[in-house]
Coordinates of C-alpha atoms and ligand atoms in Angstrom, one line a residue:
X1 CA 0.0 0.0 0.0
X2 CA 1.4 3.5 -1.1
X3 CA 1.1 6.6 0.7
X4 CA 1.8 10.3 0.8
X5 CA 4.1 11.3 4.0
X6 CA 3.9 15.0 4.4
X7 CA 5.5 17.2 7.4
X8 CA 4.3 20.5 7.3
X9 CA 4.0 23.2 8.0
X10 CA 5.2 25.1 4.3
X11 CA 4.4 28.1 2.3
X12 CA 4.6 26.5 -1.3
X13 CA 6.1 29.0 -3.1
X14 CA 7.4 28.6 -6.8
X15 CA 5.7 28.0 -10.4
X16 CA 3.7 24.9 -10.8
X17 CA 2.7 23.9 -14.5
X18 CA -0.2 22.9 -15.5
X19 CA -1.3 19.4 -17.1
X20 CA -3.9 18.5 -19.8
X21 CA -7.3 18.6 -18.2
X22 CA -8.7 15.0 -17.2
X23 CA -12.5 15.3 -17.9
X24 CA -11.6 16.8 -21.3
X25 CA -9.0 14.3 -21.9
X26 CA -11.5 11.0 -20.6
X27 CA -14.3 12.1 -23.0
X28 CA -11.8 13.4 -26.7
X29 CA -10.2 9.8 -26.2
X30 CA -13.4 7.7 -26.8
X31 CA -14.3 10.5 -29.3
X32 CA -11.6 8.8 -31.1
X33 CA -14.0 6.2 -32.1
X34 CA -16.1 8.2 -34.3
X35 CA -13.1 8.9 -36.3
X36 CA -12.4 6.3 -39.1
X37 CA -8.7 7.1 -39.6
X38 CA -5.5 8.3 -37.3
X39 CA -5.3 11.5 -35.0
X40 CA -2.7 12.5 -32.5
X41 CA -3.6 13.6 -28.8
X42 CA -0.8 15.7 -27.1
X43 CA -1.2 17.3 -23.6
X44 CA -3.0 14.4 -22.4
X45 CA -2.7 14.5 -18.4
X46 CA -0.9 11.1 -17.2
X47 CA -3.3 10.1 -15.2
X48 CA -4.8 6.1 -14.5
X49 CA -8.0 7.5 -15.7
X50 CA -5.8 7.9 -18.8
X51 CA -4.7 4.8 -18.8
X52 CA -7.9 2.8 -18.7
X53 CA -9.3 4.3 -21.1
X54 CA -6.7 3.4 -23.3
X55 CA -7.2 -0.1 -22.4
X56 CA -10.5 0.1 -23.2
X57 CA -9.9 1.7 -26.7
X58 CA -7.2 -0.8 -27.4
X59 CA -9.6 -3.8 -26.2
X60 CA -12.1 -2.5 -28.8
X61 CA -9.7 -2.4 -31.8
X62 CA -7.9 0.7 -31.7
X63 CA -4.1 1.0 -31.9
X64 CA -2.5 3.4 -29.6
X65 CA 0.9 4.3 -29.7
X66 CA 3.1 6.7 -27.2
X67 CA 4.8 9.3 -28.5
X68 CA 5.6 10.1 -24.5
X69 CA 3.9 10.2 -21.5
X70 CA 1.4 13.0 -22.7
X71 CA 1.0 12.3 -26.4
X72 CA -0.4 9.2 -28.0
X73 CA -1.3 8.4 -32.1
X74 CA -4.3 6.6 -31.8
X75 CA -5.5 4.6 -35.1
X76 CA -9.3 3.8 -35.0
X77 CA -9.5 2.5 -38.3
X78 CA -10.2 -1.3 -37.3
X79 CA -13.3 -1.3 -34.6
X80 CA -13.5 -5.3 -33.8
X81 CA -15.9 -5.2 -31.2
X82 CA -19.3 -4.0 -30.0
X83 CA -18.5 -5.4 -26.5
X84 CA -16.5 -3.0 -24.0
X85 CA -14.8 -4.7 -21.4
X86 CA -17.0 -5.1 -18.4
X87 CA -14.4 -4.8 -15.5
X88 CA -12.8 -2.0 -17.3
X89 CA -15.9 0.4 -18.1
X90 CA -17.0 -0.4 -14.5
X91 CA -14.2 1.2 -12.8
X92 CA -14.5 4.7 -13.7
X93 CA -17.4 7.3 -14.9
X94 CA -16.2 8.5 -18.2
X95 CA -16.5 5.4 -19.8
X96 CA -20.5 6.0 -20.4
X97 CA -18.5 8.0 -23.1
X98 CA -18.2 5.0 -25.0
X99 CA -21.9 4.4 -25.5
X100 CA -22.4 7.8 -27.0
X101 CA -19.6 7.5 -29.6
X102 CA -20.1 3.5 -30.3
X103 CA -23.7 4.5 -31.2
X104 CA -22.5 6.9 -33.6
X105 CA -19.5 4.2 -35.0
X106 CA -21.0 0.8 -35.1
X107 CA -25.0 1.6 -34.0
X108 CA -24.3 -0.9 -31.2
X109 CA -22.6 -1.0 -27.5
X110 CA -22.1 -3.0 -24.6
X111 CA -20.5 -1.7 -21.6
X112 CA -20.7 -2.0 -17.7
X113 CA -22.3 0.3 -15.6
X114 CA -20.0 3.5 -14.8
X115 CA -18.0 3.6 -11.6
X116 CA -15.9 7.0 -10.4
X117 CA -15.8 8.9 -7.4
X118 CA -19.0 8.0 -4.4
X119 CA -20.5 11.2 -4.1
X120 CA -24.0 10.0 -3.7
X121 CA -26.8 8.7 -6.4
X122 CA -25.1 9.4 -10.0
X123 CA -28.0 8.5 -12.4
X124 CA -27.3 8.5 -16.2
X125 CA -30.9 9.0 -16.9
X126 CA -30.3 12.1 -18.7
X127 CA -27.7 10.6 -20.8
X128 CA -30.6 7.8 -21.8
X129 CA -33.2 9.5 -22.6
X130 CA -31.1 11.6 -25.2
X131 CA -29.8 8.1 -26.8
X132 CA -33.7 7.3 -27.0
X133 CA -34.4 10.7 -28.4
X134 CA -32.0 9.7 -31.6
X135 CA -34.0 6.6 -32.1
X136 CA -31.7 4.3 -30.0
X137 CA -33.1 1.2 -28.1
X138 CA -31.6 1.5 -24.0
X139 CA -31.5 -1.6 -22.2
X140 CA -29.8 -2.0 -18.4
X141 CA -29.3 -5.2 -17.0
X142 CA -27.3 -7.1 -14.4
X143 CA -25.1 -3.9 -14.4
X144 CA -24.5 -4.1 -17.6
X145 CA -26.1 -0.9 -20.3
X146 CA -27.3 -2.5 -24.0
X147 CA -27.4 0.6 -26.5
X148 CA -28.2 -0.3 -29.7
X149 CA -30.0 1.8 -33.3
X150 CA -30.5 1.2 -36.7
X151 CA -30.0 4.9 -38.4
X152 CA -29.4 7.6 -35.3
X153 CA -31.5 10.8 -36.4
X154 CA -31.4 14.4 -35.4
X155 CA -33.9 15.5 -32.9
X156 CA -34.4 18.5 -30.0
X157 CA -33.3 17.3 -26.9
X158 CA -33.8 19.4 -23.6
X159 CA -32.0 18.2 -21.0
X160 CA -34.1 18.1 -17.1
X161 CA -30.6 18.9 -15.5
X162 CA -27.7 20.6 -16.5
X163 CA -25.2 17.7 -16.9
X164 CA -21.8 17.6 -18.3
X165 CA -21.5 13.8 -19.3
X166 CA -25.2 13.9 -21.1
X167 CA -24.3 16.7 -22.7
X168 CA -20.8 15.9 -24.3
X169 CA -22.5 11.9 -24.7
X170 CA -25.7 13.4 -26.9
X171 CA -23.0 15.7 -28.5
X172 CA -21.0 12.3 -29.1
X173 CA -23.9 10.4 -30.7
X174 CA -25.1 13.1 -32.8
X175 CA -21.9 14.0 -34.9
X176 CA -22.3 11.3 -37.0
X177 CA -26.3 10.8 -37.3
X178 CA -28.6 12.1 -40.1
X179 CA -29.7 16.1 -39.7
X180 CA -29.7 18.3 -36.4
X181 CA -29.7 17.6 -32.9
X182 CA -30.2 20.5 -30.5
X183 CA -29.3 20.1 -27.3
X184 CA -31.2 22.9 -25.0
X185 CA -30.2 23.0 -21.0
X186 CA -26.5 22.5 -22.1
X187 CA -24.0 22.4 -19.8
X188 CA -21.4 25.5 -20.4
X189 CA -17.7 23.7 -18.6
X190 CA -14.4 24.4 -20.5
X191 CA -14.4 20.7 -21.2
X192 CA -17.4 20.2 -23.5
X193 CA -15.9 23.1 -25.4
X194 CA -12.7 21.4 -25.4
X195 CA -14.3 18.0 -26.7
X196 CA -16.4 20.1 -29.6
X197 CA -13.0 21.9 -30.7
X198 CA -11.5 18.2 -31.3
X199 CA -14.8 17.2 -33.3
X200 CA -14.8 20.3 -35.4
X201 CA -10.7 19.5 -35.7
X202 CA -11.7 16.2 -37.0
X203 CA -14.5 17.3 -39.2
X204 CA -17.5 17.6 -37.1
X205 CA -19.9 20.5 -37.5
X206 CA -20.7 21.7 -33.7
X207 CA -22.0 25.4 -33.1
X208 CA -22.6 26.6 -29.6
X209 CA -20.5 24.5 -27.4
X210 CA -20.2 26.8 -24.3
X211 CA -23.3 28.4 -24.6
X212 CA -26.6 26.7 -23.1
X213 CA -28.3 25.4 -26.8
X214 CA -25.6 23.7 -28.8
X215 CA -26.2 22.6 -32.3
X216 CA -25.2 19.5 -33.8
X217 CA -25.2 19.4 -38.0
X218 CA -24.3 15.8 -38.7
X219 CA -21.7 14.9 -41.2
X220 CA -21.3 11.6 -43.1
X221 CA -17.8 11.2 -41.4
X222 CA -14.8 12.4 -39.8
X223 CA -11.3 12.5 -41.2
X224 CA -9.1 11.9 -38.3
X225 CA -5.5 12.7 -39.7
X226 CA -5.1 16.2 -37.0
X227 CA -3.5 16.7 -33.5
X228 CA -5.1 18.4 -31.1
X229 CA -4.3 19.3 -28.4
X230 CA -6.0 18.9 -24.5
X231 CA -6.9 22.4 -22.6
X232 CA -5.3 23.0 -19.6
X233 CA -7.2 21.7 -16.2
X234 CA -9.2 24.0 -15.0
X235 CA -9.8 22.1 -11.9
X236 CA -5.6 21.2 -11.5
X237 CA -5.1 24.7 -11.6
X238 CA -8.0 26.2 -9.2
X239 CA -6.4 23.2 -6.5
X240 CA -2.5 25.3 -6.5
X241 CA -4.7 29.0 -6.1
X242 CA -6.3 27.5 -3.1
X243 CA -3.0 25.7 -2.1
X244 CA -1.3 29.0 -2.5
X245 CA -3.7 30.9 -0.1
X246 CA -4.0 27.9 2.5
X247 CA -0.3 27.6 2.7
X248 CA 0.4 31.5 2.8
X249 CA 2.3 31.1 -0.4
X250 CA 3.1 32.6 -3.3
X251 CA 2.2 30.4 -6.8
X252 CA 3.0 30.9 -10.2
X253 CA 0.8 28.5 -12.3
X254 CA 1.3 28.3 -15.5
X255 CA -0.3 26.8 -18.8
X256 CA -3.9 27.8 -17.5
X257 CA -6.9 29.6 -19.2
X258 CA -7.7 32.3 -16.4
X259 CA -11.1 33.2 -17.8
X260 CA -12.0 29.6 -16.5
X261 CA -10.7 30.2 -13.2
X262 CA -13.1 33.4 -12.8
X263 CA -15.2 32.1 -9.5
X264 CA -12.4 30.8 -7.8
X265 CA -10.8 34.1 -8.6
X266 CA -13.3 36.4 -7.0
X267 CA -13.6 34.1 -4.3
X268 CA -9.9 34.3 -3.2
X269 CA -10.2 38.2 -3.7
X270 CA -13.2 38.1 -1.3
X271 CA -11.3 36.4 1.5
X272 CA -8.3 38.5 1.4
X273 CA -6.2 36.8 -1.3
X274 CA -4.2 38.1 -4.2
X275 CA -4.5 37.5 -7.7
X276 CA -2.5 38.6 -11.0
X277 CA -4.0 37.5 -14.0
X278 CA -1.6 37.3 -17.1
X279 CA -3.7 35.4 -19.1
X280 CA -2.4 31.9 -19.5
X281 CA -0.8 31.8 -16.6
X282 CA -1.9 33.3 -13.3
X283 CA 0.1 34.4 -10.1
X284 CA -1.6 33.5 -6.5
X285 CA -0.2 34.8 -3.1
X286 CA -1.9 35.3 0.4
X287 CA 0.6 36.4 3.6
X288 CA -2.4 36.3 5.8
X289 CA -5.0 34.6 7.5
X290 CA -7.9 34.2 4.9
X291 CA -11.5 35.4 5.6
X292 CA -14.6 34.1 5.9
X293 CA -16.8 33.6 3.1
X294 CA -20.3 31.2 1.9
X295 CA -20.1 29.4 -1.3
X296 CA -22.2 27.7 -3.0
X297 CA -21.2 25.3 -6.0
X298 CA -23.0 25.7 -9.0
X299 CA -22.7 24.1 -13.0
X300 CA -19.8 26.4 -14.7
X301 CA -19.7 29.1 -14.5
X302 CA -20.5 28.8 -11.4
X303 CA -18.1 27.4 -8.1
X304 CA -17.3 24.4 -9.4
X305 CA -18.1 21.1 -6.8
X306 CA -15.0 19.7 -8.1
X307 CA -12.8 22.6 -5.8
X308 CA -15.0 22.7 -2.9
X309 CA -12.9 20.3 -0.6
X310 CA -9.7 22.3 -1.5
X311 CA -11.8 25.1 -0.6
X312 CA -13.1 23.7 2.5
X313 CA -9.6 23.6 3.8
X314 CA -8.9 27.2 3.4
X315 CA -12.5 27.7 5.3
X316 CA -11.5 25.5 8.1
X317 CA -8.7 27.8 8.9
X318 CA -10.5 31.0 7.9
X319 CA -11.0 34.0 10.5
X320 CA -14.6 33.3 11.3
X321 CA -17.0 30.9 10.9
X322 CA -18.3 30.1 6.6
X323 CA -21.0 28.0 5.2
X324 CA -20.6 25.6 2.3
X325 CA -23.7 24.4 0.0
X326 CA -23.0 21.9 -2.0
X327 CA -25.9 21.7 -4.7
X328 CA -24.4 19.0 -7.0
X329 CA -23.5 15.8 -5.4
X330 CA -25.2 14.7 -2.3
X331 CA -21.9 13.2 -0.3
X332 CA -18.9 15.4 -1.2
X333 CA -18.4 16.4 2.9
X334 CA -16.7 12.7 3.5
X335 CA -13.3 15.1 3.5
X336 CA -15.0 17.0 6.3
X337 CA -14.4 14.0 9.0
X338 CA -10.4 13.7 7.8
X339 CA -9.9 17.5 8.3
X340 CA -11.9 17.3 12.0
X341 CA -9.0 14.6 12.8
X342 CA -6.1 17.2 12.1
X343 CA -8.1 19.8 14.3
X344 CA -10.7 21.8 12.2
X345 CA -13.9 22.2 13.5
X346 CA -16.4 21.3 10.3
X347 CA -19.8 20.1 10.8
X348 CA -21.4 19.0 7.7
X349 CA -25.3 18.4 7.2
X350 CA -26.5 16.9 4.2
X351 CA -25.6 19.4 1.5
X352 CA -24.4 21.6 4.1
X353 CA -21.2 22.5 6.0
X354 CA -20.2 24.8 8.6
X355 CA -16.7 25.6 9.0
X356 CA -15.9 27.5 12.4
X357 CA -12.1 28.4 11.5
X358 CA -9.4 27.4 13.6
X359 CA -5.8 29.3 13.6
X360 CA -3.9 25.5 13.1
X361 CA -4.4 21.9 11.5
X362 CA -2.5 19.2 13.2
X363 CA -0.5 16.6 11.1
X364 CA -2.8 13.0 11.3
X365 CA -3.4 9.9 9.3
X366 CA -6.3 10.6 6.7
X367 CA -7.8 8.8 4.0
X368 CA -8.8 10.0 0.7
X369 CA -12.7 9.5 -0.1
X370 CA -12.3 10.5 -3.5
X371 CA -10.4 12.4 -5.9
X372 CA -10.6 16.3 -4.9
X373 CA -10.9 14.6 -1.3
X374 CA -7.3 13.8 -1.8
X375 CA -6.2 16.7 -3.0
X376 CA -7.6 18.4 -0.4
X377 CA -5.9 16.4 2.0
X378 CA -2.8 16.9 0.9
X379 CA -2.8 20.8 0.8
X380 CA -3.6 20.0 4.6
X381 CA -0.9 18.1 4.8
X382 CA 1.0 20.9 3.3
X383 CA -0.1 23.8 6.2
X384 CA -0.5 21.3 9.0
X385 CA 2.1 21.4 11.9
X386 CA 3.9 17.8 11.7
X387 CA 3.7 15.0 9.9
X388 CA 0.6 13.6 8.2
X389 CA 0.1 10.5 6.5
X390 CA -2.3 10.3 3.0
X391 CA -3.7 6.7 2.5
X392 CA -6.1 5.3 -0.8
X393 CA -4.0 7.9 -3.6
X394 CA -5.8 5.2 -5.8
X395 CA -8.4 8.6 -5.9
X396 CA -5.8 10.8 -6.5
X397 CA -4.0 9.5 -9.4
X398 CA -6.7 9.0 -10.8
X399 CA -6.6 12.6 -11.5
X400 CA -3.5 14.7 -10.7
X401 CA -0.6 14.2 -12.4
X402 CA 2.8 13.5 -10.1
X403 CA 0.8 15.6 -7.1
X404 CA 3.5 14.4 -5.2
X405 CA 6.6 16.2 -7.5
X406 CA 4.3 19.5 -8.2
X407 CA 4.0 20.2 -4.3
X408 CA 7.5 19.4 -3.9
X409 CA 9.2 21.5 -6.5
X410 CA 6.8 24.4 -4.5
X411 CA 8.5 23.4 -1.2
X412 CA 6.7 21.0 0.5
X413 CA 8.1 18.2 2.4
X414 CA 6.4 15.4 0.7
X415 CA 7.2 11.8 -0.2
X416 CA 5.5 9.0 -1.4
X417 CA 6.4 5.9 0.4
X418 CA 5.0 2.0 0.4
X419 CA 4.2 0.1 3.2
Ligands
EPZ501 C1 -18.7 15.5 -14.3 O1 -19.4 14.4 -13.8 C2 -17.3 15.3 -13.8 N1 -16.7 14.1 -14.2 C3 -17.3 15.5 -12.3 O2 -15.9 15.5 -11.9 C4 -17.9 16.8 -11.9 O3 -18.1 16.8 -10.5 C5 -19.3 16.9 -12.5 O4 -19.2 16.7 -13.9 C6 -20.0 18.3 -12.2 O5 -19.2 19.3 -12.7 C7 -16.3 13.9 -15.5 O6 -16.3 14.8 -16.3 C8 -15.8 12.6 -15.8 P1 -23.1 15.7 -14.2 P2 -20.8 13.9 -14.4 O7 -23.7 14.8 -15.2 O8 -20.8 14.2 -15.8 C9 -27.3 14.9 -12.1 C10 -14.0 15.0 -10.6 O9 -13.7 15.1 -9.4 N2 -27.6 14.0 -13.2 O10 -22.7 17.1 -14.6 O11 -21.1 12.6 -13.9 C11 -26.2 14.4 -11.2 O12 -26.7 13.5 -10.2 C12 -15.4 14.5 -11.0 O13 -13.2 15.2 -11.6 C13 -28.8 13.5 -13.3 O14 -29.7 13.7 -12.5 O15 -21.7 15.0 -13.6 C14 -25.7 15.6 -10.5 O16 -26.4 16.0 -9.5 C15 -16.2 14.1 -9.9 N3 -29.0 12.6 -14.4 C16 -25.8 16.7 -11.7 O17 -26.8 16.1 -12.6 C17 -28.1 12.4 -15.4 O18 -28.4 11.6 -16.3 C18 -24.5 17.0 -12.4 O19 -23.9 15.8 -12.9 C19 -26.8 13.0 -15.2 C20 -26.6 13.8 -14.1

């Protein structure tokens, strides 16, 4: 068993670069599939969740090769199979990705039932009832989710909730059907524009991605002979502002899109942070204790759920007492009981925390709950006094790449060890 050692307290202070964002990265690569021909990914974060889905493309007939650890040529010419591998598909969420762009390729897809982060009921409903919309039949059984349709067609599709992976899945299954899908109720995050840029790259004809109604013209192929390249993680790079301010640091994170970053922005401003924007790259510092301040996450661009545990550790040592409401995902407080163990005084409430600010965290053993759980834990680790101890990085790695060297090249005393 691995784990991160970390004796604290630091100020990280130095320039931390930025990697390919993952839930861009986890939905372009099974775009792949709708591509009959090669294309070249660079700026792909190296990630597990990067990794898997490799596996999963190669078990399906594509041939991937690395060009280093961020790039990879990947040939879809030869689709072999309509079956995904069960155990693979079932161990992370982005491979409901494959049913959107399987429909589209071969009008046919098995896979197993998404797995990912447990942050409370994650229903794909949404994602289903736009496959049916096209004219696809939806069957889910034994864990396992049966897509299958003659001729997809073009339709209007408004979606109940606003939901990245329906959105960029309809988008998926639409490029290559007959006519126009509209998809109204659209999720707006950097990563669905990111995934209709590749389409676009690759021939697709996609107007609107970042906007709430996004249009879908469908074309009788795509080309594939491109590289494209991965944005910059948004969420990679909000994680080192809030490390910067919990730490009473001074960051320089480069390779980021700082229009993306807006809400975390004001929010650091709000509690007595500093920010200079430069564009793509964006300079974070804080040499005092933060302030108090309510947030409440919200679909881009909104407070994004996937920063409120790094967040919640610069409220739990906030002057004053600050409310969290999460309005996404209905367990994402698990962190809430690692930070009380170091000291913080957090109680959480359903969709609600309270964080009364304390002036220290104390170095402790903690376990990760999920991915931005980790992350959160280790920027603890980071300001903590002594030594604390990060057990299950399974969640991390699944999403940040080398945590362990970033924090370290900013200052931090931090090793991974096995037991
Ligand atoms: C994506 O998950 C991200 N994952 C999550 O990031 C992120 O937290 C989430 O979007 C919100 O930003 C990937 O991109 C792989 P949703 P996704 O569909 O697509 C409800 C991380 O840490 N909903 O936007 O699964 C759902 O229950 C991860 O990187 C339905 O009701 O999220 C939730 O309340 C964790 N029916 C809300 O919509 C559906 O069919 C938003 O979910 C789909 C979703």
């Amino acid at each position: 068993m691995e784990k991160l050692v970390i004796k604290g307290p630091t100020s990280l202070k130095g320039e931390v670069t930025i990697s390919g964002a993952k839930n861009a990265a986890v939905a372009i690569l099974p775009a792949t599939l709708l591509i009959d021909g090669i294309c070249t990914i660079e700026n792909l974060p190296n990630i597990s969740d990067i990794k898997i889905s490799c596996e999963i493309l190669e078990k399906l007939g594509a041939k991937i090769t690395w060009n280093d650890k961020n790039s990879i040529t990947i040939d879809t010419t030869n689709i072999t199979t309509t079956q995904a591998p069960l155990d693979l598909t079932s161990k992370f969420r982005a491979s409901y990705y494959i049913i959107g762009s399987m429909l589209g390729r071969k009008g046919e897809i098995e896979v197993g039932m998404p797995g990912g982060c447990k942050l409370g009921a994650r229903p794909i409903d949404q994602h289903i009832k736009g496959f049916e919309s096209l004219g696809a039949e939806v069957t889910v059984e034994k864990g396992t989710i049966h897509a299958k349709a003659k001729k997809l067609k073009g339709t209007s599709i408004y979606m109940d909730v606003v939901s990245v992976g329906a959105t960029i899945n309809v988008m998926l299954a639409s490029v290559l059907a007959k006519g126009t899908t509209t998809i109204d109720n659209a999720a707006k995050e950097p990563h669905i524009v990111d995934v209709a840029n590749f389409l676009n790259t690759m021939g697709a004809d996609i107007r609107g991605a970042g906007t709430d109604v996004i249009k879908i013209n469908g074309v009788e192929k795509l080309h594939g002979n491109a590289t494209y390249s991965v944005v910059p993680d948004q969420i990679e790079a909000g994680t080192f502002m809030l490390a910067a301010v919990a730490t009473k640091g001074d960051i320089l994170i480069k390779n980021c899109i700082t229009k993306h970053l807006e809400s975390v922005t004001a929010k650091i401003l709000e509690i007595g942070g500093n920010v200079e924007d430069n564009g793509d790259s964006i300079r974070v510092w804080c040499n005092k204790r933060p302030g108090k301040a309510n947030i409440k996450t919200l679909p881009y661009p909104g407070f994004p759920t996937d920063l409120q545990p790094q967040m919640g550790v610069v409220l739990s040592i906030a002057n004053g007492t600050s409310i969290i409401n999460e309005s996404i995902w209905e367990s994402r407080f698990q962190y809430t009981d690692e930070l009380n163990k170091m000291g913080a005084k957090i109680t959480a409430q359903g969709k609600t925390a309270f964080f009364e600010g304390v002036k220290k965290l104390y170095g402790a053993p903690v376990y990760s709950t999920d991915l931005r759980a980790g992350a959160a834990l280790v920027i603890a680790g980071t300001l903590a006094e002594g030594t604390t101890e990060v057990y299950n990085l399974e969640h991390i790695d699944r999403g940040y790449e080398n945590i362990e060297g970033k924090f370290r090249a900013l200052g931090a005393k931090i090793e991974r060890v096995t037991e």
